[in-house]
Short mmCIF file of C-alpha atoms and ligand atoms in Angstrom, two decimals:
data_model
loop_
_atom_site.label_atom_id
_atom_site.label_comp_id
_atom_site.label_asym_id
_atom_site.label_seq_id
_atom_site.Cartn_x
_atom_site.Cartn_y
_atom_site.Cartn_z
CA UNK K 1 -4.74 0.59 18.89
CA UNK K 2 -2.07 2.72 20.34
CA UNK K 3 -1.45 6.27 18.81
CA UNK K 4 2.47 5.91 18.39
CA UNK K 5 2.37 6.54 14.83
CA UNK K 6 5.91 6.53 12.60
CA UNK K 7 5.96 10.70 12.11
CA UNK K 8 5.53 11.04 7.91
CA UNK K 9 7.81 12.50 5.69
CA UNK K 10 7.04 14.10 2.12
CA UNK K 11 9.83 12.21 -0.51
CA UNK K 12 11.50 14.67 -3.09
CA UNK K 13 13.99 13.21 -5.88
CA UNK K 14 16.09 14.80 -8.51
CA UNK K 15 15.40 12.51 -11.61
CA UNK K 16 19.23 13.70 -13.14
CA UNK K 17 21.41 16.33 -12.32
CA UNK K 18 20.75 19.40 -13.78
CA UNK K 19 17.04 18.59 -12.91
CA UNK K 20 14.84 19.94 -9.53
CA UNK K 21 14.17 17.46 -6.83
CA UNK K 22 10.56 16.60 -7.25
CA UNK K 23 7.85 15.42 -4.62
CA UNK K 24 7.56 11.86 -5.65
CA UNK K 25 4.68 11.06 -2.39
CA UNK K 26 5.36 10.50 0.90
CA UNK K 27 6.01 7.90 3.75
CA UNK K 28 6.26 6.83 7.63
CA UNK K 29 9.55 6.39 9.24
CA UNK K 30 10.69 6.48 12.60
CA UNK K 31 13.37 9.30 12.00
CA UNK K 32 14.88 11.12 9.06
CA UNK K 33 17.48 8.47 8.14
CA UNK K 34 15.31 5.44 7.91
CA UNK K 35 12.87 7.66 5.76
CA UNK K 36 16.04 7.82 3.03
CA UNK K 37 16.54 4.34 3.22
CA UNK K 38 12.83 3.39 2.88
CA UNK K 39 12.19 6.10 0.74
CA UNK K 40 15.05 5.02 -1.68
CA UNK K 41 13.21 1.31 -1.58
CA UNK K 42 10.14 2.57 -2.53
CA UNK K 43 10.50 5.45 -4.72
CA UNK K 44 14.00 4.48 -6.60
CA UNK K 45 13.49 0.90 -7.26
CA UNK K 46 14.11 1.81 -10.87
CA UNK K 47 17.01 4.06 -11.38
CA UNK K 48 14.29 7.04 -10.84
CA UNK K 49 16.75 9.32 -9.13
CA UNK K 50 20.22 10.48 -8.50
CA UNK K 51 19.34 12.39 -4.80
CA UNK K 52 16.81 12.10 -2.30
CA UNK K 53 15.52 14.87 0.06
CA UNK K 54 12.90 13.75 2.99
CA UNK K 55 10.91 16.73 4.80
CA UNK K 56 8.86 16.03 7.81
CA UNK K 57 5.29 16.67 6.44
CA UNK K 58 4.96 19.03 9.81
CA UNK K 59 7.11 21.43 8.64
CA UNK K 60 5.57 22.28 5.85
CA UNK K 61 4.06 25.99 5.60
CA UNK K 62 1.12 25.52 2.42
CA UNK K 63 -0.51 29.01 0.83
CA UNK K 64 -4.34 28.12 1.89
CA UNK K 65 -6.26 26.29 -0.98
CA UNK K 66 -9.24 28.75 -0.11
CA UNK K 67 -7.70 32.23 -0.63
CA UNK K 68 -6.10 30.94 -4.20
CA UNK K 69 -8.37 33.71 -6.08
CA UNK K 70 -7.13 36.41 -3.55
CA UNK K 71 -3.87 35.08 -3.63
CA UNK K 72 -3.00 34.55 -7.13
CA UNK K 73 -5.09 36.33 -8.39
CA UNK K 74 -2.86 40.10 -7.91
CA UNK K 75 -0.53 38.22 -10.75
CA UNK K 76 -2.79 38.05 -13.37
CA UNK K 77 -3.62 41.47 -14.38
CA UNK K 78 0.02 42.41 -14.50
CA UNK K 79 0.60 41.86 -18.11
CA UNK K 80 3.06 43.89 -18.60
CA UNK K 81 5.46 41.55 -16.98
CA UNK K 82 4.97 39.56 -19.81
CA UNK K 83 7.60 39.90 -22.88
CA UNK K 84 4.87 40.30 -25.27
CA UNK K 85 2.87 43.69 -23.62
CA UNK K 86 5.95 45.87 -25.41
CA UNK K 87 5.43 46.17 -29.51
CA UNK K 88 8.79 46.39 -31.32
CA UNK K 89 9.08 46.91 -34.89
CA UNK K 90 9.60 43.88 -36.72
CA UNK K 91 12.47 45.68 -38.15
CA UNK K 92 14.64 45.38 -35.04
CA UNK K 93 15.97 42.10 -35.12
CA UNK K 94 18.05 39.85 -31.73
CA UNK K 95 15.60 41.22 -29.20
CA UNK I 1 -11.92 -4.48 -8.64
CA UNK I 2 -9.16 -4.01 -5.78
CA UNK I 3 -12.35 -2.45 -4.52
CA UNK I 4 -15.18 -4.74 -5.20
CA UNK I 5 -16.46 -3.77 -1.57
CA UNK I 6 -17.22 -0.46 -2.71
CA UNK I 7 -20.95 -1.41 -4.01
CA UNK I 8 -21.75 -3.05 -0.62
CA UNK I 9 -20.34 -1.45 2.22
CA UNK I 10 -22.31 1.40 3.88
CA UNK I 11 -20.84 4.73 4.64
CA UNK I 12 -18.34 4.91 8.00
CA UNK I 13 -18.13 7.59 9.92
CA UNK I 14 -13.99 7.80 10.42
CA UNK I 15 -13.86 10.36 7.58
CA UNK I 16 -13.48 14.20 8.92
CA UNK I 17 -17.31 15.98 8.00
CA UNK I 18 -17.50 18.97 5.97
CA UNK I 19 -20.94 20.59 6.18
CA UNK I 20 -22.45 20.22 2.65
CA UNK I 21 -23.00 23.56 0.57
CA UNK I 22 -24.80 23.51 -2.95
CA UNK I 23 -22.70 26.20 -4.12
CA UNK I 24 -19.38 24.77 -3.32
CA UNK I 25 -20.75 21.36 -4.50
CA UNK I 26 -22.03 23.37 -7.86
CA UNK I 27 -17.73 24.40 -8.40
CA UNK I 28 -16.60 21.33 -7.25
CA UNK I 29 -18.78 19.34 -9.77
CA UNK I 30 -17.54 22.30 -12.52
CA UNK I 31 -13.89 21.35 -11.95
CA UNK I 32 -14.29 17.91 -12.16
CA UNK I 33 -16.16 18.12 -15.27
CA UNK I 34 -13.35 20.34 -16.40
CA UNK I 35 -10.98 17.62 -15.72
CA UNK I 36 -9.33 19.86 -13.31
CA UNK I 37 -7.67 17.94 -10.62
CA UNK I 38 -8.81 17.46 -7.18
CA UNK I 39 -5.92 18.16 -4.88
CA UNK I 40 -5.74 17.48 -1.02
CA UNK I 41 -6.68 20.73 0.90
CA UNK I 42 -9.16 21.76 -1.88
CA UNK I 43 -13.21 21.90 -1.33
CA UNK I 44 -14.87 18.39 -1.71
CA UNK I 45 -17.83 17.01 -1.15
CA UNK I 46 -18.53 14.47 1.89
CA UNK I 47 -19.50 11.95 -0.11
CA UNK I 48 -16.52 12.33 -2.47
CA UNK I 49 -14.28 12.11 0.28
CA UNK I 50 -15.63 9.22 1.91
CA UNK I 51 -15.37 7.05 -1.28
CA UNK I 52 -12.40 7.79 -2.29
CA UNK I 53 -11.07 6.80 1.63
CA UNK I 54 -12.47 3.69 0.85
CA UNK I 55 -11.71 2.88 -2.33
CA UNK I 56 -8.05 3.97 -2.08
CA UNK I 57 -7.46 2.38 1.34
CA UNK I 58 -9.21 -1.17 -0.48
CA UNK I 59 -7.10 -0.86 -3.29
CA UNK I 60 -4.25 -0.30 -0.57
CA UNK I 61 -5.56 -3.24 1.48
CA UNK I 62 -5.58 -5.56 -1.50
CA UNK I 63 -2.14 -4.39 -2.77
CA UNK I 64 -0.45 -5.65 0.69
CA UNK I 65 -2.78 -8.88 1.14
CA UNK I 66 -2.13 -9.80 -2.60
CA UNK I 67 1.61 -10.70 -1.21
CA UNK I 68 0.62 -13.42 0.41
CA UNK I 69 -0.56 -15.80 -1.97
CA UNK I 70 2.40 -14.92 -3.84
CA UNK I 71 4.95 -14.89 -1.34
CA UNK I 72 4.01 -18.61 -0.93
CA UNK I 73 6.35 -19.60 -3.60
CA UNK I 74 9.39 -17.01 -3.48
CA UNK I 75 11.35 -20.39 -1.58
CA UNK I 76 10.44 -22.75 -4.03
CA UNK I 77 10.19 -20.96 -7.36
CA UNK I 78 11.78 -23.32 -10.35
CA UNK I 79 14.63 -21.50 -11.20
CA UNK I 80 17.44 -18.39 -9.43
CA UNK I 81 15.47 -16.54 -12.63
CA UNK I 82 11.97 -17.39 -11.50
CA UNK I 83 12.94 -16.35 -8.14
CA UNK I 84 14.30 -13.13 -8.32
CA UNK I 85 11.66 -11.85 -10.72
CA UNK I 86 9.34 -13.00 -8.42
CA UNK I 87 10.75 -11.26 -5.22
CA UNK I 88 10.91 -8.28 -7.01
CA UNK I 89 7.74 -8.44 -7.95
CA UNK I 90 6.06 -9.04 -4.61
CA UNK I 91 8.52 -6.39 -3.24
CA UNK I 92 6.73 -3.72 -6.19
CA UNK I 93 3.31 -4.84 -4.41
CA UNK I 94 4.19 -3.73 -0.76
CA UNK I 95 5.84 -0.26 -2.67
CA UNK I 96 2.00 0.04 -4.32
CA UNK I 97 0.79 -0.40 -0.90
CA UNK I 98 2.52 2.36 0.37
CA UNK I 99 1.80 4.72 -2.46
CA UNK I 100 -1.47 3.86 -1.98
CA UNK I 101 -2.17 4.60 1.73
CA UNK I 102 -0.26 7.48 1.90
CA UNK I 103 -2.77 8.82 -0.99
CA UNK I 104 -5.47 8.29 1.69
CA UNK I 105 -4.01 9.30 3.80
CA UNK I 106 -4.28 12.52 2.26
CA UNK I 107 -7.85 12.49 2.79
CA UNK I 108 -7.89 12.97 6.95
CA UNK I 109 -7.33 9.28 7.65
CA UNK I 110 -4.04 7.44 9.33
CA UNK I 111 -2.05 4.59 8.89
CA UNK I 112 -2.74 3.26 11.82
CA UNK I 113 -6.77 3.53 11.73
CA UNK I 114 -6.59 2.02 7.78
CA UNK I 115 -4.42 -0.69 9.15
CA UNK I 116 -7.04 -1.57 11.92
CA UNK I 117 -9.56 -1.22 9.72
CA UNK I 118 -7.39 -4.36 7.15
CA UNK I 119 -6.73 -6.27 10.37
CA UNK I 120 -9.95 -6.26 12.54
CA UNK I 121 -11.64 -7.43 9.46
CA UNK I 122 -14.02 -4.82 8.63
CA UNK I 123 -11.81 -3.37 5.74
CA UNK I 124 -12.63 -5.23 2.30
CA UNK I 125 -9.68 -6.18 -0.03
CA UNK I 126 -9.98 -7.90 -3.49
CA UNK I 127 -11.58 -11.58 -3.28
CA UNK I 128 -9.37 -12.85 -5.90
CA UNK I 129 -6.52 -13.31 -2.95
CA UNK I 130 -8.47 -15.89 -0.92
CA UNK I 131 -8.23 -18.38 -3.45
CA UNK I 132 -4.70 -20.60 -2.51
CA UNK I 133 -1.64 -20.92 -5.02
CA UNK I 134 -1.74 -24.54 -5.19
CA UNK I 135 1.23 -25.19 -7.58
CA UNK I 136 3.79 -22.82 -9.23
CA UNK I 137 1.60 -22.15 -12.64
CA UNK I 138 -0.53 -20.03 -9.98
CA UNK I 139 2.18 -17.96 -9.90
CA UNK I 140 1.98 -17.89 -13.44
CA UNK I 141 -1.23 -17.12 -13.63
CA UNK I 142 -1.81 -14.40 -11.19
CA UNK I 143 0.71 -12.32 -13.33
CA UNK I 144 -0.96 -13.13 -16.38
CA UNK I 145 -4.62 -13.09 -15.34
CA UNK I 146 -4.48 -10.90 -12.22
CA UNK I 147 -2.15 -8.73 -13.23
CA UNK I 148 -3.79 -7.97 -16.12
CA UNK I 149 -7.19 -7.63 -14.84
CA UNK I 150 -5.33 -4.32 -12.35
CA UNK I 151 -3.84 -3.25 -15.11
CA UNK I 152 -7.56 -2.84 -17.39
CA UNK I 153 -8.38 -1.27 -14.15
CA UNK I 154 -5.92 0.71 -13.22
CA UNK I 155 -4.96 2.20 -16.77
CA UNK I 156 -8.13 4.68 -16.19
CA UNK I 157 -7.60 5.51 -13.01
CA UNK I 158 -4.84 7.55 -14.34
CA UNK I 159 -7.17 9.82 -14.98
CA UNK I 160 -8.97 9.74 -11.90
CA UNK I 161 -10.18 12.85 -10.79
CA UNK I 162 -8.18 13.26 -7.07
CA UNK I 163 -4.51 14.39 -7.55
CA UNK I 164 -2.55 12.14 -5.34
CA UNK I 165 -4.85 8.53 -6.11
CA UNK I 166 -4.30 9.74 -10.12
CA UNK I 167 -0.30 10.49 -9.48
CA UNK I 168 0.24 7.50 -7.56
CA UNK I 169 -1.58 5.05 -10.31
CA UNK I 170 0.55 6.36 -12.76
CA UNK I 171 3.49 4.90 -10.74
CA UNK I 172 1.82 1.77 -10.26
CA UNK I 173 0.84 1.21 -13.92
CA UNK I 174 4.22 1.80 -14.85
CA UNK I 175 5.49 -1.17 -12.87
CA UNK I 176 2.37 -3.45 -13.28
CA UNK I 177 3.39 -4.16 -16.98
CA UNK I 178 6.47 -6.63 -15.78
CA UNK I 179 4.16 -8.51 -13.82
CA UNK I 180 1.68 -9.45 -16.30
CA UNK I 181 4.80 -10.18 -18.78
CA UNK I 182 6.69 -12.55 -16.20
CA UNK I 183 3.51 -14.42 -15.34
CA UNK I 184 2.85 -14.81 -19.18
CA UNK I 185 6.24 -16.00 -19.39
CA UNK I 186 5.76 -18.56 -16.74
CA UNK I 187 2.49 -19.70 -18.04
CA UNK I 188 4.16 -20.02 -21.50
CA UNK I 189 6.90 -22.20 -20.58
CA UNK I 190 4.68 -24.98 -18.87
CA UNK I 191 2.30 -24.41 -21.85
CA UNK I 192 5.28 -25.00 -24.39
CA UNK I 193 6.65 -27.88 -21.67
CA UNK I 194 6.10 -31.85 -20.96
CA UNK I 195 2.38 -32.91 -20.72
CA UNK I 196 2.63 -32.65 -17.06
CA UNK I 197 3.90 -29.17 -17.44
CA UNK I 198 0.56 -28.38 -19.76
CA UNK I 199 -1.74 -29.57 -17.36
CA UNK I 200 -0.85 -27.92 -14.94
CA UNK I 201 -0.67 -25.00 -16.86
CA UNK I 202 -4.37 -25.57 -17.90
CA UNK I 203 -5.61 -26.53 -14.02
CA UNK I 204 -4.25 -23.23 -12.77
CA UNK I 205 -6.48 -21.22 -15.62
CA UNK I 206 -9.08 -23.64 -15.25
CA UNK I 207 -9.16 -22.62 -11.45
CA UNK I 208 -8.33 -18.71 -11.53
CA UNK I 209 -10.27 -17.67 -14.73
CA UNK I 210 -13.69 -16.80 -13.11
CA UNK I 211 -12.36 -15.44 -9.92
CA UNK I 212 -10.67 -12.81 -12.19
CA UNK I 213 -13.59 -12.01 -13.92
CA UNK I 214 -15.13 -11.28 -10.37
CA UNK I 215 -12.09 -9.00 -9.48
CA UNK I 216 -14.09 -6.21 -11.74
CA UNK I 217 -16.67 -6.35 -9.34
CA UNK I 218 -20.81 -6.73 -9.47
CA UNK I 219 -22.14 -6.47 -12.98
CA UNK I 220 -23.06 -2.89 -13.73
CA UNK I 221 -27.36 -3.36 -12.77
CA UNK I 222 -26.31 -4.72 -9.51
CA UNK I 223 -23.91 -1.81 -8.72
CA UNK I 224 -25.12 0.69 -6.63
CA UNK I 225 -22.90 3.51 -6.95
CA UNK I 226 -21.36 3.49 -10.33
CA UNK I 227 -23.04 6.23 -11.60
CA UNK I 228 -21.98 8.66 -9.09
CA UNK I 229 -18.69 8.06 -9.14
CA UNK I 230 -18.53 8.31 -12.93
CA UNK I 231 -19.70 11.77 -12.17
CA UNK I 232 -17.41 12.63 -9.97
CA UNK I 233 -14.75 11.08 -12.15
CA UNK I 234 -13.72 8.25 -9.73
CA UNK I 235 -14.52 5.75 -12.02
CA UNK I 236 -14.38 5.96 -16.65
CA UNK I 237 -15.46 2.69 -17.07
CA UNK I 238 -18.49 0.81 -15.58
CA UNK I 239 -17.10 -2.82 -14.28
CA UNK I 240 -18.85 -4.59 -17.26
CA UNK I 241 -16.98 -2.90 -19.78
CA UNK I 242 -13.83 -3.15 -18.16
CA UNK I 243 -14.92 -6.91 -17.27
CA UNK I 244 -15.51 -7.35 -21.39
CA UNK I 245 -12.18 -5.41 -22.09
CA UNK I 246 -9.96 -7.78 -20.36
CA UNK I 247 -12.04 -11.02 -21.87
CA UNK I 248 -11.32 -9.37 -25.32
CA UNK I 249 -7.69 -9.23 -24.46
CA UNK I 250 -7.35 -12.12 -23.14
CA UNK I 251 -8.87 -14.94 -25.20
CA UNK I 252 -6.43 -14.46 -27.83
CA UNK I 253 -3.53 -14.35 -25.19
CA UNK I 254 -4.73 -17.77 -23.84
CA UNK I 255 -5.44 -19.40 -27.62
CA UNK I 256 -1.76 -18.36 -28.26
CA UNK I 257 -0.68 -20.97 -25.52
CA UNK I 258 -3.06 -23.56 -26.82
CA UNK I 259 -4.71 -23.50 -23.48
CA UNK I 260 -8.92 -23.46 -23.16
CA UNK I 261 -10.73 -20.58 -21.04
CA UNK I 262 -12.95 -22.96 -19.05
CA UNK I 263 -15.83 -21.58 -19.98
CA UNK I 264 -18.62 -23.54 -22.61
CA UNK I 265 -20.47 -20.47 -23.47
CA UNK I 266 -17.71 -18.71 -24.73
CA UNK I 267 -17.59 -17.57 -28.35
CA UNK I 268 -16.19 -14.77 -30.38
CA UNK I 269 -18.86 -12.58 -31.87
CA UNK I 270 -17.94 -11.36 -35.44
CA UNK I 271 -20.63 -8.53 -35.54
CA UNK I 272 -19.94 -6.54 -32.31
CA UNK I 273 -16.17 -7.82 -32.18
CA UNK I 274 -16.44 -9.30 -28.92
CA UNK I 275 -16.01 -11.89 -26.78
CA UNK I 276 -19.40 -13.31 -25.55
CA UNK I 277 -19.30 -15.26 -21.87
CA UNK I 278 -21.07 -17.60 -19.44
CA UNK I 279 -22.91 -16.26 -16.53
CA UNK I 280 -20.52 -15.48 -13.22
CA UNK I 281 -21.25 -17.28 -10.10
CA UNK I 282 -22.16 -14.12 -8.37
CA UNK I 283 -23.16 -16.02 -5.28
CA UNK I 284 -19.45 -17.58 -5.23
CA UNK I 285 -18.15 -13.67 -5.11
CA UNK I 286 -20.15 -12.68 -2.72
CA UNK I 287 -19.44 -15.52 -0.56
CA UNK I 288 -15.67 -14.39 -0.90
CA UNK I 289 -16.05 -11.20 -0.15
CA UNK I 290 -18.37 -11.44 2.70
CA UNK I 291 -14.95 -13.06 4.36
CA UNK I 292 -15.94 -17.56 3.61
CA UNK I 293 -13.49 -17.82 0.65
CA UNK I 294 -10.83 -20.89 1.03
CA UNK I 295 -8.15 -18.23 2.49
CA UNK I 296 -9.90 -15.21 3.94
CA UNK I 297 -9.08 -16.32 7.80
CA UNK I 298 -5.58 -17.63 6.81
CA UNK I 299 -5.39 -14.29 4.96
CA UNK I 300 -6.00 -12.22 7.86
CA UNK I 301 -4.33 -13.87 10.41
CA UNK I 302 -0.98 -13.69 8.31
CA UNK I 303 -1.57 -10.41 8.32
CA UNK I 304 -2.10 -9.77 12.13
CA UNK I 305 0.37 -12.03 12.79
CA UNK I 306 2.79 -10.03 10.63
CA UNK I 307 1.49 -6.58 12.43
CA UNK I 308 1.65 -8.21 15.95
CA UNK I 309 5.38 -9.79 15.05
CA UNK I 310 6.41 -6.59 14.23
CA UNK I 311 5.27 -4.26 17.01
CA UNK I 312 8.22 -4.32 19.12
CA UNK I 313 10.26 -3.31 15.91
CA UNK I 314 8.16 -0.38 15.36
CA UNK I 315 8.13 0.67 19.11
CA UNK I 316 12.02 0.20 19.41
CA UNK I 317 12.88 2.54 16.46
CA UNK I 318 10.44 4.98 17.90
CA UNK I 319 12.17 5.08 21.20
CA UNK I 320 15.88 5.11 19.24
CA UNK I 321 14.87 7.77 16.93
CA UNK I 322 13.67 9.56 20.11
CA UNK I 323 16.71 9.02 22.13
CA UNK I 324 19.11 10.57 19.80
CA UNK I 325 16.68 13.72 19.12
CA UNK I 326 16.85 14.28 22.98
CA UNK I 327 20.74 13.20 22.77
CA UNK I 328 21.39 15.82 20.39
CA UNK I 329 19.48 18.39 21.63
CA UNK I 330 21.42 17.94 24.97
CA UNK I 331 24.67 18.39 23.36
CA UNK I 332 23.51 21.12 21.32
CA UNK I 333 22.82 23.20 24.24
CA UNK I 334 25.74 22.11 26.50
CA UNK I 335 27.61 23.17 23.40
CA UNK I 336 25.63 26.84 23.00
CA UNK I 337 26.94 26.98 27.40
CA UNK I 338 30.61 25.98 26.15
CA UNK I 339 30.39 29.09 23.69
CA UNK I 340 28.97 31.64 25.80
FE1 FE2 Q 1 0.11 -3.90 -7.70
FE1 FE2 Q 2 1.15 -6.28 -9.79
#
């Protein structure tokens, strides 16, 4: 079979406004525009969005699965960015 | 189920190979017993991989052939009502197609190899669409009894233990449940209709009730790699139970239309609260599935004829979209000259 694959595209959709657009899944499409159009056939056959973003899967940059300890892991000792590392006496109230 | 060819179809050798490791294996297996999700990029095991290609690109397979049988009464459906239900309905099939191999596809695999792998014939889809809709209760029917034998199915896999398959049956079981209702409805209205209607009504479940009990696939002793995937969280239920599940549910359904499940051995048992049932024609099912069921070449040569038809389509956009990236970037620099 020839290798002249439809590039893919990652689908995002904003449920409402007020809401982030989402990644809903993805798709083929020959160029940005006809992945909106097939995108909103697929993904919005329901009233599931207001907006649609489409991304070329390519140009997506991912943090690698395999350094997630070394990563993420710098965040978790740092409790003290957390609102609850500070003792206040239950005296002061608002804060 | 959509993926009956699961427990007989060796291992194929498309899938990308990650060397095995017993200590990667040993976290992998703890996540997935943690119900931790399984997301693309992470650490999995060959085997893992491999099934989950298959099953997902089956269930994918049998989503898109499913259409057919279907799609042979969009023209003549009864009614503007009948019709547009049923459009939409086939329409929600190709969309769980797409969800569906684009999950896979998030294993290593393309479009275009799963696709040749559907159309040269050595991909296996659901038996259940090789049998013909003879009249419009079929459509009926397959809502009703098909429908609802995916949606025993699929309400698990939910849960299954790879992200993207999980995430995209949770958008598939949220539009499965109009199916099974309009096909109920149709069933209902030739049940409730002229003698003529009620025959028919009963002919259709006389001829589509076993075949959907062989949608769940070969009885648990004869399936070879349940327990592995139950493991590995593929699979929650064994095809037996989900088999007696959908019986349980369904009896009642059919009783309610004063129609009879075609089946002599059937009877309610009041001590375990189920449903007990005949023996399955395994031999008919595998027969089916090994591609000699009364539409498995029709079925495939729609679909090559529908892949061939379209080719020129797909290479015309191609060369479109390509022409007006080239276009652009043309003017883009003369305009970058114009500037400096
Ligand atoms: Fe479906
Ligand atoms: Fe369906």
């Amino acid at each position: 079979m020839a290798r002249n694959e439809w590039p893919l595209y990652e689908v995002f959709i904003r449920p409402k406004n007020g809401l982030s657009h989402k990644h809903v899944g993805s798709l083929h499409a020959a160029d940005a525009r006809m992945a909106v159009e097939n995108a909103r056939d697929v993904y919005t056959r329901r009233g599931e969005g207001v907006s649609l973003w489409v991304v070329p899967s390519a140009a997506i940059t991912a943090s690698e699965p395999g350094e997630k300890e070394s990563f993420f892991d710098p965040a978790d000792d740092k409790i003290y960015r957390h609102p609850t590392f500070y003792t206040i006496p239950e005296d002061v109230k608002n804060i | 189920m959509y993926t009956q060819g699961l427990d007989a179809k060796p291992a194929d050798n498309t899938i990308p190979f990650n060397r095995t490791d017993p200590e990667l294996e040993r976290r992998f297996q703890e996540r997935v017993d943690a119900e931790e999700k399984i997301e693309p990029r992470d650490w999995m095991p060959d085997g893992y991989r491999r099934t989950l290609v298959r099953q997902i690109s089956q269930h994918a397979h049998s989503e898109i052939v499913g259409m057919l049988p279907e799609g042979n009464w969009i023209t003549r459906a009864p009614t503007l009502r009948r019709k547009i239900a049923l459009l939409a309905k086939v329409q929600d099939e190709g969309g769980h197609g797409l969800y569906l191999y684009s999950a896979a596809e998030t294993l290593g695999v393309s479009r275009d190899e799963l696709v040749e792998q559907l159309l040269s014939g050595k991909a296996k889809y659901s038996s259940i669409f090789n049998y013909p809709t003879l009249t419009w209760a079929d459509i009926g029917t397959i809502g009703w009894l098909v429908d609802g034998a995916a949606i025993m199915n699929q309400v698990p896999l939910c849960r299954c233990s790879y992200g993207p398959y999980a995430r995209a049956m949770i958008r598939i079981c949220r539009e499965e449940s109009f199916h099974q209702r309009q096909g109920y409805e149709i069933v209902m209205t030739l049940a409730q209709g002229t003698p003529e209607q009620k025959r028919m009504a009963q002919d259709s479940l006389d001829r589509w009730w076993w075949p959907a009990l062989m949608m769940f696939g070969p009885s648990d002793d004869a399936s070879a790699h349940s327990a592995q995937n139950m493991r590995w969280k593929i699979k929650r239920f064994s095809n037996d139970e989900l088999r007696q599940k959908f019986v349980d549910a369904t009896v009642p359904q059919a009783e309610y239309l004063g129609l009879t499940i075609p089946d002599p051995d059937l009877r309610f048992n009041a001590e375990t609260g189920h449903y007990e049932f005949g023996t399955i024609d395994w031999s008919e099912f595998e027969r089916v599935l090994k591609g000699d069921g009364p539409c498995n070449r029709e079925r495939l040569e729609a679909r090559n004829k529908a892949w061939d038809d379209g080719a020129w389509v797909r290479e015309a956009a191609l060369a479109h979209a390509r022409k007006r990236e080239s276009r652009a970037a043309a003017q883009n620099q003369a305009g970058a000259r114009g500037r400096a």
